[in-house]
Short mmCIF file of C-alpha atoms in Angstrom, two decimals:
data_model
loop_
_atom_site.label_atom_id
_atom_site.label_comp_id
_atom_site.label_asym_id
_atom_site.label_seq_id
_atom_site.Cartn_x
_atom_site.Cartn_y
_atom_site.Cartn_z
CA UNK P 129 0.00 0.00 0.00
CA UNK P 130 1.30 3.44 -0.93
CA UNK P 131 2.11 5.99 1.73
CA UNK P 132 -0.66 8.62 1.77
CA UNK P 133 0.28 11.51 3.98
CA UNK P 134 -2.24 14.31 3.99
CA UNK P 135 -4.40 16.18 6.41
CA UNK P 136 -7.82 17.59 5.62
CA UNK P 137 -9.34 20.30 7.74
CA UNK P 138 -12.53 22.13 6.90
CA UNK P 139 -14.82 24.52 8.68
CA UNK P 140 -17.64 26.71 7.52
CA UNK P 141 -19.77 29.11 9.52
CA UNK P 142 -23.23 30.23 8.51
CA UNK P 143 -24.01 33.89 8.17
CA UNK P 144 -25.70 35.05 11.40
CA UNK P 145 -29.00 35.96 9.74
CA UNK P 146 -29.31 32.78 7.68
CA UNK P 147 -31.18 29.67 8.71
CA UNK P 148 -28.71 27.31 6.99
CA UNK P 149 -25.14 27.59 5.77
CA UNK P 150 -24.85 27.99 1.98
CA UNK P 151 -21.36 26.45 1.96
CA UNK P 152 -20.61 22.76 1.64
CA UNK P 153 -17.42 20.77 1.32
CA UNK P 154 -16.81 17.09 0.78
CA UNK P 155 -13.71 14.93 0.55
CA UNK P 156 -13.45 11.35 -0.57
CA UNK P 157 -10.46 9.04 -0.89
CA UNK P 158 -10.99 6.54 -3.72
CA UNK P 159 -8.37 4.15 -2.38
CA UNK P 160 -8.81 1.62 -5.20
CA UNK P 161 -7.76 4.34 -7.70
CA UNK P 162 -5.29 6.19 -5.43
CA UNK P 163 -7.30 9.38 -5.86
CA UNK P 164 -8.44 11.99 -3.38
CA UNK P 165 -11.31 14.28 -4.40
CA UNK P 166 -11.74 17.54 -2.52
CA UNK P 167 -14.74 19.73 -3.32
CA UNK P 168 -15.92 23.09 -2.04
CA UNK P 169 -19.19 24.68 -3.15
CA UNK P 170 -20.68 27.99 -2.10
CA UNK P 171 -24.37 28.35 -2.86
CA UNK P 172 -25.34 31.69 -4.36
CA UNK P 173 -27.26 33.40 -1.57
CA UNK P 174 -29.38 35.54 -3.91
CA UNK P 175 -30.80 32.33 -5.40
CA UNK P 176 -33.18 29.91 -3.64
CA UNK P 177 -31.89 26.95 -1.62
CA UNK P 178 -28.21 27.97 -1.63
CA UNK P 179 -27.42 25.33 1.02
CA UNK P 180 -29.11 22.62 -1.06
CA UNK P 181 -27.33 23.74 -4.24
CA UNK P 182 -23.88 23.45 -2.65
CA UNK P 183 -24.65 20.14 -0.94
CA UNK P 184 -26.13 18.65 -4.12
CA UNK P 185 -23.15 19.86 -6.14
CA UNK P 186 -20.56 18.20 -3.89
CA UNK P 187 -22.40 14.91 -3.58
CA UNK P 188 -23.28 14.71 -7.27
CA UNK P 189 -19.77 15.53 -8.51
CA UNK P 190 -18.36 12.61 -6.51
CA UNK P 191 -21.13 10.22 -7.60
CA UNK P 192 -20.68 11.18 -11.25
CA UNK P 193 -16.89 10.92 -11.00
CA UNK P 194 -17.23 7.39 -9.64
CA UNK P 195 -19.70 6.47 -12.42
CA UNK P 196 -17.44 7.75 -15.21
CA UNK P 197 -14.45 5.48 -14.52
CA UNK P 198 -14.20 4.47 -18.17
CA UNK P 199 -13.08 8.01 -19.16
CA UNK P 200 -9.63 9.61 -18.96
CA UNK P 201 -9.23 11.97 -15.99
CA UNK P 202 -9.78 15.27 -17.79
CA UNK P 203 -12.87 13.97 -19.62
CA UNK P 204 -14.07 12.29 -16.44
CA UNK P 205 -13.93 15.54 -14.51
CA UNK P 206 -15.53 17.48 -17.38
CA UNK P 207 -18.40 14.99 -17.72
CA UNK P 208 -18.93 14.97 -13.96
CA UNK P 209 -19.28 18.76 -13.95
CA UNK P 210 -21.64 18.75 -16.94
CA UNK P 211 -23.82 16.01 -15.43
CA UNK P 212 -23.88 17.78 -12.06
CA UNK P 213 -24.90 21.07 -13.69
CA UNK P 214 -27.72 19.27 -15.52
CA UNK P 215 -28.89 17.66 -12.26
CA UNK P 216 -28.93 21.00 -10.41
CA UNK P 217 -30.75 22.73 -13.29
CA UNK P 218 -33.37 19.94 -13.38
CA UNK P 219 -34.48 20.61 -9.81
CA UNK P 220 -37.90 22.25 -9.73
CA UNK P 221 -40.38 23.68 -7.23
CA UNK P 222 -39.09 26.02 -4.53
CA UNK P 223 -35.42 25.29 -5.34
CA UNK P 224 -35.74 25.99 -9.06
CA UNK P 225 -32.97 28.30 -10.33
CA UNK P 226 -30.66 27.51 -7.41
CA UNK P 227 -26.95 27.91 -8.17
CA UNK P 228 -23.55 27.43 -6.60
CA UNK P 229 -19.85 27.90 -7.13
CA UNK P 230 -17.69 24.81 -7.54
CA UNK P 231 -14.06 24.19 -6.84
CA UNK P 232 -12.86 20.61 -7.12
CA UNK P 233 -9.41 19.11 -6.88
CA UNK P 234 -8.68 15.56 -8.02
CA UNK P 235 -5.32 14.39 -6.68
CA UNK P 236 -3.63 11.23 -7.94
CA UNK P 237 -1.45 10.79 -4.90
CA UNK P 238 0.78 8.02 -6.30
CA UNK P 239 1.89 10.16 -9.27
CA UNK P 240 1.31 13.41 -7.32
CA UNK P 241 -0.72 14.93 -10.18
CA UNK P 242 -3.60 17.31 -9.50
CA UNK P 243 -6.51 18.28 -11.69
CA UNK P 244 -8.53 21.35 -10.74
CA UNK P 245 -11.87 22.69 -11.90
CA UNK P 246 -13.12 26.06 -10.74
CA UNK P 247 -16.42 27.78 -11.42
CA UNK P 248 -17.19 30.96 -9.52
CA UNK P 249 -15.23 32.66 -6.77
CA UNK P 250 -14.15 29.79 -4.53
CA UNK P 251 -10.39 29.47 -4.87
CA UNK P 252 -7.59 26.93 -4.73
CA UNK P 253 -4.29 27.88 -3.12
CA UNK P 254 -1.04 25.95 -2.80
CA UNK P 255 1.31 26.33 0.12
CA UNK P 256 4.88 25.36 -0.65
CA UNK P 257 7.90 26.30 1.46
CA UNK P 258 5.72 28.73 3.43
CA UNK P 259 4.75 30.54 0.19
CA UNK P 260 1.08 30.91 -0.68
CA UNK P 261 0.19 30.76 -4.37
CA UNK P 262 -3.31 31.26 -5.80
CA UNK P 263 -3.88 28.57 -8.45
CA UNK P 264 -7.34 29.55 -9.73
CA UNK P 265 -8.91 32.79 -10.87
CA UNK P 266 -12.39 33.94 -9.93
CA UNK P 267 -14.97 33.72 -12.68
CA UNK P 268 -17.10 36.82 -13.06
CA UNK P 269 -20.07 37.55 -15.23
CA UNK P 270 -20.19 41.14 -16.31
CA UNK P 271 -23.75 42.47 -16.47
CA UNK P 272 -24.95 45.83 -17.64
CA UNK P 273 -26.94 47.71 -15.03
CA UNK P 274 -28.83 50.94 -15.53
CA UNK P 275 -28.27 53.59 -12.88
CA UNK P 276 -29.58 57.10 -12.37
CA UNK P 277 -27.00 59.85 -12.13
CA UNK P 278 -27.28 63.61 -11.90
CA UNK P 279 -26.72 63.65 -15.68
CA UNK P 280 -29.47 61.13 -16.37
CA UNK P 281 -29.47 57.37 -16.98
CA UNK P 282 -26.36 55.45 -17.93
CA UNK P 283 -25.19 51.83 -18.14
CA UNK P 284 -22.39 50.50 -15.97
CA UNK P 285 -20.64 47.15 -15.83
CA UNK P 286 -21.32 45.15 -12.70
CA UNK P 287 -19.51 41.91 -11.89
#
């Protein structure tokens, strides 16, 4: 058996005025494949069921990743994300239109290769020799918003 030496620590606090925490994280060691999956999702609080969106995202990514074993790693991750997005978008009733960020790391610990997917503003950092390096960039959607000014109406970019 290979030597796996890692430590996972996670904590998330709910916003004081919220009933449930919109964050969710999940880690799973697929020992038979020598892979660790680490996922963080942050439900979008302006959308319904943010807590359910992030929880569903984490659980569904891992389930889909396990079910796509026939694919190469990059395609496997891509398909897992696509299938998870479809599952979240298919939810109806009071949670319809829920959304979440996603940051997932798939680590092949025998070869020490990592694959990262990032959607939204949850980030991945690496600490090496006491140096912190940001590995992902935040995604932002730029929207036009109309505002009133003393000179009349104008459009501004809002991320």
